[in-house]
CSV table of C-alpha atoms in Angstrom, one decimal:
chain,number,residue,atom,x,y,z
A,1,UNK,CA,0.0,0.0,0.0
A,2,UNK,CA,1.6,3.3,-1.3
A,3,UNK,CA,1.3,6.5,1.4
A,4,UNK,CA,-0.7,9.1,0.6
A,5,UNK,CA,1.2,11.2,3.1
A,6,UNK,CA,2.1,14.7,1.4
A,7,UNK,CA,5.5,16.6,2.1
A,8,UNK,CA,4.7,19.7,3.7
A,9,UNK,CA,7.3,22.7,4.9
A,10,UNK,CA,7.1,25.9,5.8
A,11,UNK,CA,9.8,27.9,5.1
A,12,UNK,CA,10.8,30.8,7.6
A,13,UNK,CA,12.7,34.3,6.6
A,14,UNK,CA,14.0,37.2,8.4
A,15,UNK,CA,17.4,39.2,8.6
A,16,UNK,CA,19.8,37.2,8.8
A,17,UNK,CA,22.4,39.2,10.6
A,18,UNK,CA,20.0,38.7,13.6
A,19,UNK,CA,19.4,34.5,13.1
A,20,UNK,CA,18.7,34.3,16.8
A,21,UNK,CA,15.4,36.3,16.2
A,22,UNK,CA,15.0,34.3,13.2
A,23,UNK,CA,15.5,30.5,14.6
A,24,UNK,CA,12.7,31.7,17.8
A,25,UNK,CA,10.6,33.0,15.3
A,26,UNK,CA,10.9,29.6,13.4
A,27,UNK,CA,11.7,27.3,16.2
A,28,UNK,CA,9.8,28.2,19.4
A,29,UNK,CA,6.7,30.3,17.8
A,30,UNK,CA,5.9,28.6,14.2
A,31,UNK,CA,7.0,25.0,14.6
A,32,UNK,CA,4.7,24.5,17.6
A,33,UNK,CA,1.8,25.6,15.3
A,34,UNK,CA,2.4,24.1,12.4
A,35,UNK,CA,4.4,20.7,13.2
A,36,UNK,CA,1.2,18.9,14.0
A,37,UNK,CA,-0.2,19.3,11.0
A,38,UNK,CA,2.9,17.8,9.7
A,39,UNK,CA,4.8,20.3,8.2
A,40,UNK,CA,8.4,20.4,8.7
A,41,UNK,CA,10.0,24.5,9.6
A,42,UNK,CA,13.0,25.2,7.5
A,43,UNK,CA,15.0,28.6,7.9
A,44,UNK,CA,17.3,29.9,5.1
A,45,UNK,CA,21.2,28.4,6.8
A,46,UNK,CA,19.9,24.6,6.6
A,47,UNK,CA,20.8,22.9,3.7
A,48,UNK,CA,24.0,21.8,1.6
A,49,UNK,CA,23.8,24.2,-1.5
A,50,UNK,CA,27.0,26.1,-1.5
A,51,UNK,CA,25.2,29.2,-2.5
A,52,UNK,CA,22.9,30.6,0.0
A,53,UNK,CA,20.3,31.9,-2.7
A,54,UNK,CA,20.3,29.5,-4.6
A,55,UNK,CA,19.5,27.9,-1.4
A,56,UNK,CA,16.8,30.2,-0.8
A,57,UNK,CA,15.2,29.8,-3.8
A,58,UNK,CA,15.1,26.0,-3.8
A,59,UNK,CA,13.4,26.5,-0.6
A,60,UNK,CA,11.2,29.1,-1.5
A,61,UNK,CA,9.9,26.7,-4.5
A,62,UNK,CA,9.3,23.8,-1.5
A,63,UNK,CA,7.4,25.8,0.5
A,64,UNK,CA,3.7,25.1,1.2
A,65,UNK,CA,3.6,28.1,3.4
A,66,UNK,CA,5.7,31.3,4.3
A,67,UNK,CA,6.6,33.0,7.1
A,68,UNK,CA,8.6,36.3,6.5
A,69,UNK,CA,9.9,38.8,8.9
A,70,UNK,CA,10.1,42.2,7.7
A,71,UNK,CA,11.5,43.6,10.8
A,72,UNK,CA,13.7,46.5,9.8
A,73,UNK,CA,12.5,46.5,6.2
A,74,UNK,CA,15.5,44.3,5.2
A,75,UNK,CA,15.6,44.2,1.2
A,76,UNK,CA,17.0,40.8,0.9
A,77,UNK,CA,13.5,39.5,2.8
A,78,UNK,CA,12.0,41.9,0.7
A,79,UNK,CA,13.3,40.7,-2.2
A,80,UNK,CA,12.5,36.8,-1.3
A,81,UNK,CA,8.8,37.6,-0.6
A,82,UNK,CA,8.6,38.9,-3.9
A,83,UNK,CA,9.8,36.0,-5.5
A,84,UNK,CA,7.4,33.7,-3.0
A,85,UNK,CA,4.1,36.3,-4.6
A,86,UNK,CA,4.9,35.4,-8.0
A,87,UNK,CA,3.9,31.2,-6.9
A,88,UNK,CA,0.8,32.7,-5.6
A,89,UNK,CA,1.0,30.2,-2.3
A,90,UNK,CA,0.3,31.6,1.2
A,91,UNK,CA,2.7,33.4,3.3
A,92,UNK,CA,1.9,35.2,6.7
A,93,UNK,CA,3.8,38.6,7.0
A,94,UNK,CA,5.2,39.3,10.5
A,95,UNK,CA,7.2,42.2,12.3
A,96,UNK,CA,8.6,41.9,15.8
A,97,UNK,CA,7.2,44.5,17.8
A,98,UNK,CA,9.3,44.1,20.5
A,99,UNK,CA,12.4,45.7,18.4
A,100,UNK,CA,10.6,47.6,15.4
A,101,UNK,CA,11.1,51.6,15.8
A,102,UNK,CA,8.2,53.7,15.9
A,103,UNK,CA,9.1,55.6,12.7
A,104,UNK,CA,9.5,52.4,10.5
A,105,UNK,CA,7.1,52.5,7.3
A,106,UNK,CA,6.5,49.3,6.2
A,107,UNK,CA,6.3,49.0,2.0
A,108,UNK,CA,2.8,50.1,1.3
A,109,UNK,CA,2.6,47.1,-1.3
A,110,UNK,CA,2.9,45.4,1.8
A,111,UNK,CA,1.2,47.3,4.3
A,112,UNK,CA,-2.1,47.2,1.9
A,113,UNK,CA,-2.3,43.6,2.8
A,114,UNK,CA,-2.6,41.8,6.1
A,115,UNK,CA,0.5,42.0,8.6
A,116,UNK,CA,0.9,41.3,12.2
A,117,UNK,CA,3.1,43.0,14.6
A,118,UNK,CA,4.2,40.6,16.9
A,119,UNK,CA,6.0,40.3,20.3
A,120,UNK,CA,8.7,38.1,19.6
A,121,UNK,CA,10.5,38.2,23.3
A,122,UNK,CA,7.0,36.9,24.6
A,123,UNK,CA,6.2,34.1,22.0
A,124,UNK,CA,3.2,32.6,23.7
A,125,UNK,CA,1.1,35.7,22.7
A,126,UNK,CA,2.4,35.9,18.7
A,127,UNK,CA,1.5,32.1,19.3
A,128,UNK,CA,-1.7,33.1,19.5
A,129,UNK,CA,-2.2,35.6,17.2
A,130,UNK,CA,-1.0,33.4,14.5
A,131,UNK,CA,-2.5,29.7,15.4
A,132,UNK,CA,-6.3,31.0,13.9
A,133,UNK,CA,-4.6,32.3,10.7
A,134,UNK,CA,-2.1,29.0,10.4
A,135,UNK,CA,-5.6,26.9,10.8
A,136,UNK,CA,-7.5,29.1,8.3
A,137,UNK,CA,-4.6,28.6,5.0
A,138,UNK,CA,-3.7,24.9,6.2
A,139,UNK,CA,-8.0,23.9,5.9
A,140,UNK,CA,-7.7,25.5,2.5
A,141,UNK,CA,-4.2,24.6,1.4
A,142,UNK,CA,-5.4,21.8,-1.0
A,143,UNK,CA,-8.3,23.3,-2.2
A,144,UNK,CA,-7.8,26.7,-3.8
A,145,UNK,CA,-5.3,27.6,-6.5
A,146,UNK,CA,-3.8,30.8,-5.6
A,147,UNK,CA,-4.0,32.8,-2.2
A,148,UNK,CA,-4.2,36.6,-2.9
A,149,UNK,CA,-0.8,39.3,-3.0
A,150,UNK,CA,-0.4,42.4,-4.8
A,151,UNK,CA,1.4,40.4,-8.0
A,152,UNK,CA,-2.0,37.3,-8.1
A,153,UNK,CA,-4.3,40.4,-8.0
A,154,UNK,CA,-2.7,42.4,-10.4
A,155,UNK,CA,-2.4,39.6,-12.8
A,156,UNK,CA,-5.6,37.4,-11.3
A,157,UNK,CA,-2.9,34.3,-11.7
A,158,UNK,CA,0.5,33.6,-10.2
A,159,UNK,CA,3.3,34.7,-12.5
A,160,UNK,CA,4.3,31.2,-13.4
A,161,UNK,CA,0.8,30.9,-15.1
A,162,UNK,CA,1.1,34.4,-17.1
A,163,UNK,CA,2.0,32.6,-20.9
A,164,UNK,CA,4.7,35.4,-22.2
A,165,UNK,CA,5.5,36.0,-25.7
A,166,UNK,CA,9.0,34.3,-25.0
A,167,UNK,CA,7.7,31.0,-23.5
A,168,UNK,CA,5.3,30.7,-26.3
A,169,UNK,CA,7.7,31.2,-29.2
A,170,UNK,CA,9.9,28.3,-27.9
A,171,UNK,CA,7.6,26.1,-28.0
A,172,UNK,CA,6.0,27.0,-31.2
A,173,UNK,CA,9.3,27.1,-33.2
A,174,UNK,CA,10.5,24.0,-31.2
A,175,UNK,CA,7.0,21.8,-31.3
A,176,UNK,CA,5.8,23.8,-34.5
A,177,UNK,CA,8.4,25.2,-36.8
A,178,UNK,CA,11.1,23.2,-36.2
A,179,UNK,CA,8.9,20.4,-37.6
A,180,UNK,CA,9.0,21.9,-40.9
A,181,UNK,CA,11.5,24.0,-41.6
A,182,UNK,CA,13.9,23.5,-42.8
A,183,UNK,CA,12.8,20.1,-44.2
A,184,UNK,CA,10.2,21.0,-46.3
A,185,UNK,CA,12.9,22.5,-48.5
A,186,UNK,CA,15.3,19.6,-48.9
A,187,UNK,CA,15.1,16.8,-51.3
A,188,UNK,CA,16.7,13.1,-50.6
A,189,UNK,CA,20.4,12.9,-50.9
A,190,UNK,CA,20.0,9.9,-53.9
A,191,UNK,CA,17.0,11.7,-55.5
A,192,UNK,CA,15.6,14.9,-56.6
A,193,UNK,CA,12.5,14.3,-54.5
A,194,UNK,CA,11.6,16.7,-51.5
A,195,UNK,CA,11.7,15.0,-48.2
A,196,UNK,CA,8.1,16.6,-46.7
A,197,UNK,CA,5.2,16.0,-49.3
A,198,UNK,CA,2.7,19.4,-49.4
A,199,UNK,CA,-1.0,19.1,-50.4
A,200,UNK,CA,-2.9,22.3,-51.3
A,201,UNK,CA,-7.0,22.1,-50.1
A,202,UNK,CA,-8.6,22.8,-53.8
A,203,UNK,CA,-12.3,22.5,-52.6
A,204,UNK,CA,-14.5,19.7,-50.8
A,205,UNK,CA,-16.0,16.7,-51.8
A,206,UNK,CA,-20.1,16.0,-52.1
A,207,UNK,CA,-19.3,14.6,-48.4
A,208,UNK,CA,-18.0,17.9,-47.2
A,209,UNK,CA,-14.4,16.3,-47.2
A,210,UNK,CA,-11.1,18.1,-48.4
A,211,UNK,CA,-10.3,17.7,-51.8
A,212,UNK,CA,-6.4,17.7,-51.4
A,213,UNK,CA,-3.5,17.9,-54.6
A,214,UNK,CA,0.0,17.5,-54.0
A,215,UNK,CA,2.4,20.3,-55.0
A,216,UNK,CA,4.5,19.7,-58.3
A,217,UNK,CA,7.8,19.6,-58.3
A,218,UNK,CA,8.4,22.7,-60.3
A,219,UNK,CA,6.0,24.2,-57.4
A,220,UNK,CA,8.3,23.4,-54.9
A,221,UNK,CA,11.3,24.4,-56.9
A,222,UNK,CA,9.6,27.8,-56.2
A,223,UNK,CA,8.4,27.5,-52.6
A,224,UNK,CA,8.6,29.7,-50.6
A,225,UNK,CA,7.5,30.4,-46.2
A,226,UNK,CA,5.8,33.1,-44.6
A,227,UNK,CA,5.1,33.6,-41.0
A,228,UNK,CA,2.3,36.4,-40.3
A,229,UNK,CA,2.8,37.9,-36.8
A,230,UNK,CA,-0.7,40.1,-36.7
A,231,UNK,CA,-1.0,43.5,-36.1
A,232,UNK,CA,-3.4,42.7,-33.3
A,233,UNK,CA,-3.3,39.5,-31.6
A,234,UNK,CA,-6.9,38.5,-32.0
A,235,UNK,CA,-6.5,38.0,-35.6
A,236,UNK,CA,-4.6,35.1,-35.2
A,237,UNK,CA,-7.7,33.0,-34.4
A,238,UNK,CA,-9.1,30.8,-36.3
A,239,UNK,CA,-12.4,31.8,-36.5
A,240,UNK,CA,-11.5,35.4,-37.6
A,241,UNK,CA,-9.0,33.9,-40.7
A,242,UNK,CA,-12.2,31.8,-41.9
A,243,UNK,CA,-14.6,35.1,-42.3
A,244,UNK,CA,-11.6,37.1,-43.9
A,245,UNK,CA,-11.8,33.9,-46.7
A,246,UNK,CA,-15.6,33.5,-46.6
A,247,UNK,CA,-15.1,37.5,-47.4
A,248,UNK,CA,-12.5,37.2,-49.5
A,249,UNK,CA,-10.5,39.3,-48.0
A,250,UNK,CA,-7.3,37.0,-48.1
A,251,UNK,CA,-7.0,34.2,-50.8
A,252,UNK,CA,-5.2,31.6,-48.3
A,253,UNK,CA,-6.5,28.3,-48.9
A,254,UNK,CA,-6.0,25.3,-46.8
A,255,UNK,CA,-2.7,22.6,-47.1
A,256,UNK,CA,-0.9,20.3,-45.5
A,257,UNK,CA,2.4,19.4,-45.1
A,258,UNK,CA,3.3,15.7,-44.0
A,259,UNK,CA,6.3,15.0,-42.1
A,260,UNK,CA,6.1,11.0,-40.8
A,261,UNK,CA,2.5,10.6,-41.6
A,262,UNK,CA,1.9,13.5,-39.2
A,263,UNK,CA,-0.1,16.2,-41.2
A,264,UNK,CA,0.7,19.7,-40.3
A,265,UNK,CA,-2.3,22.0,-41.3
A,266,UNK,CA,-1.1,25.9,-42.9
A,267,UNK,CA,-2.4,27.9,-44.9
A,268,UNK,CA,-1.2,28.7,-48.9
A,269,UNK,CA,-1.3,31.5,-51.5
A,270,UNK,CA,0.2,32.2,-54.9
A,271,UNK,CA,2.2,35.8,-55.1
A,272,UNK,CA,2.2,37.6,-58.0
A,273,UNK,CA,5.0,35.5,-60.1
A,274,UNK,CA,2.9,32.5,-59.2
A,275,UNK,CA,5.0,31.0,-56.8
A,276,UNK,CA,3.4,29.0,-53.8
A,277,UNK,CA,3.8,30.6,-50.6
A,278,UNK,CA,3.1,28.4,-47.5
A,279,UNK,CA,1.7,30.7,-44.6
A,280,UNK,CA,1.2,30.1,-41.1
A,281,UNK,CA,0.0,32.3,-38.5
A,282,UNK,CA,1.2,31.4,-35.1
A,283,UNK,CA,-2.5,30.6,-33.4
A,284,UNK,CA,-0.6,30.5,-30.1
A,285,UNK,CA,-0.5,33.7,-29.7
A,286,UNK,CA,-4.5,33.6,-28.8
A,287,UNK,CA,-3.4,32.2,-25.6
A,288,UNK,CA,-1.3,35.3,-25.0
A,289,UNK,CA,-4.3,37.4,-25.8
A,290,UNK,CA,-6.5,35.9,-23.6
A,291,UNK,CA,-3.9,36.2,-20.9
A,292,UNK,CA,-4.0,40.0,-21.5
A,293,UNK,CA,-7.7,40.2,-21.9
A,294,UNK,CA,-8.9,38.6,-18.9
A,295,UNK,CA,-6.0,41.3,-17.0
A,296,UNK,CA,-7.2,44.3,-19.1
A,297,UNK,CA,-11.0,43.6,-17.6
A,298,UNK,CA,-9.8,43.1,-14.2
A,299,UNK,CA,-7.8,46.7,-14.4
A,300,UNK,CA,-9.7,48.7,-16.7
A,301,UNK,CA,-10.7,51.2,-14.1
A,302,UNK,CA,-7.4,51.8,-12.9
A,303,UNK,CA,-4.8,51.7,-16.1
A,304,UNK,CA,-5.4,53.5,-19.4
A,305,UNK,CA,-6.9,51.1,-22.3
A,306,UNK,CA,-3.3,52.6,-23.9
A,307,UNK,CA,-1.2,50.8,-21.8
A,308,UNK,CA,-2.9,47.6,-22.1
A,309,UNK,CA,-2.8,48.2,-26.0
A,310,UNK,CA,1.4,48.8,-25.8
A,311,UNK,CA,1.6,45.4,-23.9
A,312,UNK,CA,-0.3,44.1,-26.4
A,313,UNK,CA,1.9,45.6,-29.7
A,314,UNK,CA,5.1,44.4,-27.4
A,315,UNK,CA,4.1,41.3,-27.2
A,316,UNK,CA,4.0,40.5,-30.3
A,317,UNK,CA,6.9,42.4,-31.7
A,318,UNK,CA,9.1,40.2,-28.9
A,319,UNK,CA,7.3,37.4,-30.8
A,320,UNK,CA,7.9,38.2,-34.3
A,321,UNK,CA,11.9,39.0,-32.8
A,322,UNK,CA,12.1,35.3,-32.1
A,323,UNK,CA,11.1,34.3,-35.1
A,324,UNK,CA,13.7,36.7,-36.9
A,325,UNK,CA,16.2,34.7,-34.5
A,326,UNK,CA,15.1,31.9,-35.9
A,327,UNK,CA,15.5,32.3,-39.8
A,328,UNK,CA,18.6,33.9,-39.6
A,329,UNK,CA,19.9,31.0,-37.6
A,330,UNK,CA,18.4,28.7,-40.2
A,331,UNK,CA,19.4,30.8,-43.2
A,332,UNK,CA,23.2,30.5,-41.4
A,333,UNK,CA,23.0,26.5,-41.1
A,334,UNK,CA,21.0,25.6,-44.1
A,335,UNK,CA,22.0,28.1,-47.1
A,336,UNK,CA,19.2,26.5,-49.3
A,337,UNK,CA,16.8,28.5,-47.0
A,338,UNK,CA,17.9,32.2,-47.6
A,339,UNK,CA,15.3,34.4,-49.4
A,340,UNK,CA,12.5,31.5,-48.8
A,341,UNK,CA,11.3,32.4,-45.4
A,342,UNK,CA,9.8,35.4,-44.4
A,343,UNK,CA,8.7,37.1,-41.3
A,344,UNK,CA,5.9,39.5,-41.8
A,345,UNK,CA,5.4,42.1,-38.7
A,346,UNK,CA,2.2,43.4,-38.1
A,347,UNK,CA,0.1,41.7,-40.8
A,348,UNK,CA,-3.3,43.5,-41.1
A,349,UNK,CA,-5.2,42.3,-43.7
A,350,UNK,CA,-8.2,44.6,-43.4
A,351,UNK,CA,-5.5,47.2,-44.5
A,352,UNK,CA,-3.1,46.4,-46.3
A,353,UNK,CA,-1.6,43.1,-48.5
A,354,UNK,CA,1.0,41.1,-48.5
A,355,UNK,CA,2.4,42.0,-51.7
């Protein structure tokens, strides 16, 4: 029988130039709290890792829950309870009372949200105060998916679930891109035959199926690649590329390019010599907008629709400048590739074309 028993720590911080403060806060007030519950206390000078952030970090990952002391405003502690906001998980902010000078500020990021002022020299009252708040995260722990801080609110989402323009581009030119180019411009070595067959969609069938033909060979002679980063991100959905063809707006048709029996769907057009130009448009990037969206409702009262709009027009050039990366570094391995691939910056085909 396999234990369902879950690994839980909670992971102290505080100055360490005073660790004494820090190993009662974490030894003689917290672990008493929060050891029958099964979670084991950790404090930032356990552990093997040569390099004490790194260390930090590692534990900051671990932790279930956090206990920071901000006594004295320290920026390192400062600095780790940012990190700890971005996961989104629980923390319980602290100051020791018993040392803190009248005239300290605490950050008002900080001071928006709950913090307790705590006697540390008497640690049977800070017991107290903190045993009902302990109780209250550890009966939700499993349940929710992230507690609230100035970074989940601003974003509605822990950090590590914000998709960024970055994350996506790596995987659409490594799960994506990569897949096809730059094979669909090579032949065999001991034949004149391309390696990647591509199909252009000429119509449907009576059964509503695709009527597919293969390219030529001449055609491919003259192949050549676009990728359309769109002016605005919503136009790289689906649904909004099908009405500008029902409209006629754009004369994409559908194809297909088959790498190991695994069809990859794109989109193709004929320029004005008549050359086939395979086209994608990165559909990932709806993702991003949705991200940004659901952000830009949450904060429309207190941030100008402008901003949210240059995020937006950021995005996407930090996109596009991954994909730049991305030819060039193709066109410096693979020579065959030069002049076929192109990366087209803020496509808008409801003003302008591509030729």
């Amino acid at each position: 029988m396999y234990s369902q028993e879950l690994i839980k720590r909670c992971f102290v911080i505080g100055p360490m130039k005073d660790m004494s403060r820090l190993n009662l806060l974490a030894r003689k007030i917290v672990a008493p709290l929060v050891g029958p519950h099964g979670f084991t206390v950790i404090t930032p000078e356990e552990g093997n890792i040569g390099s004490v952030m790194d260390q930090v970090l590692l534990y900051l990952e671990q932790a279930d829950i956090l206990v920071a002391d901000i006594t004295g405003n320290n920026p390192n502690v400062m600095y780790e309870l940012g990190i700890y906001h971005s996961f989104g998980k629980p923390s319980l902010i602290v100051k020791d009372s018993s040392v803190s000078n009248e005239l300290e500020q605490t950050p008002f990021d900080i001071a928006a949200y709950r913090f307790l002022d705590l006697p540390f020299d008497d640690t049977e009252a800070p017991k107290a105060l903190l045993k009902p708040r302990f109780e209250d995260i550890i009966k939700v722990l499993g349940e929710i998916d992230w507690f609230p801080n100035p970074v989940t609110r601003f974003y509605n989402a822990p950090i590590a679930e914000i998709p960024t323009a970055v994350g996506l581009s790596k995987n659409y030119l490594k799960n994506f891109l990569s897949m096809i180019l730059p094979k669909v411009f090579m032949r065999y070595e001991d034949s004149d035959d391309f390696e990647l067959k591509v199909y252009e969609v000429t119509g449907k069938d009576d059964k509503g199926n695709p009527i597919e033909r293969q390219l030529d060979q001449k055609q491919r002679e003259k192949l050549q690649f676009e990728i359309l980063i769109p002016d605005k991100m919503h136009m790289a959905n689906h649904d909004y590329i099908r009405n500008l063809q029902e409209g006629k707006l754009i004369d994409f048709v559908g194809a297909k390019v088959i790498r190991r029996s695994r069809p990859f769907n794109l989109y193709l057009r004929y320029d004005e010599t008549g050359a086939p130009v395979l086209i994608d448009i990165p559909t990932v990037l709806v993702t991003l907008n949705e991200s940004i969206q659901r952000r830009r409702g949450l904060q429309e009262t207190q941030i100008d629709n402008s901003e949210w709009l240059l995020l937006e027009t950021q995005e996407l050039e930090r996109f596009a400048t991954k994909c730049e990366l991305f030819r060039k570094k193709l066109e410096t391995e693979f020579p065959s590739t030069k002049k076929k691939i192109r990366i087209v910056w803020r496509w808008n085909p409801e003003i302008a074309t591509l030729d």
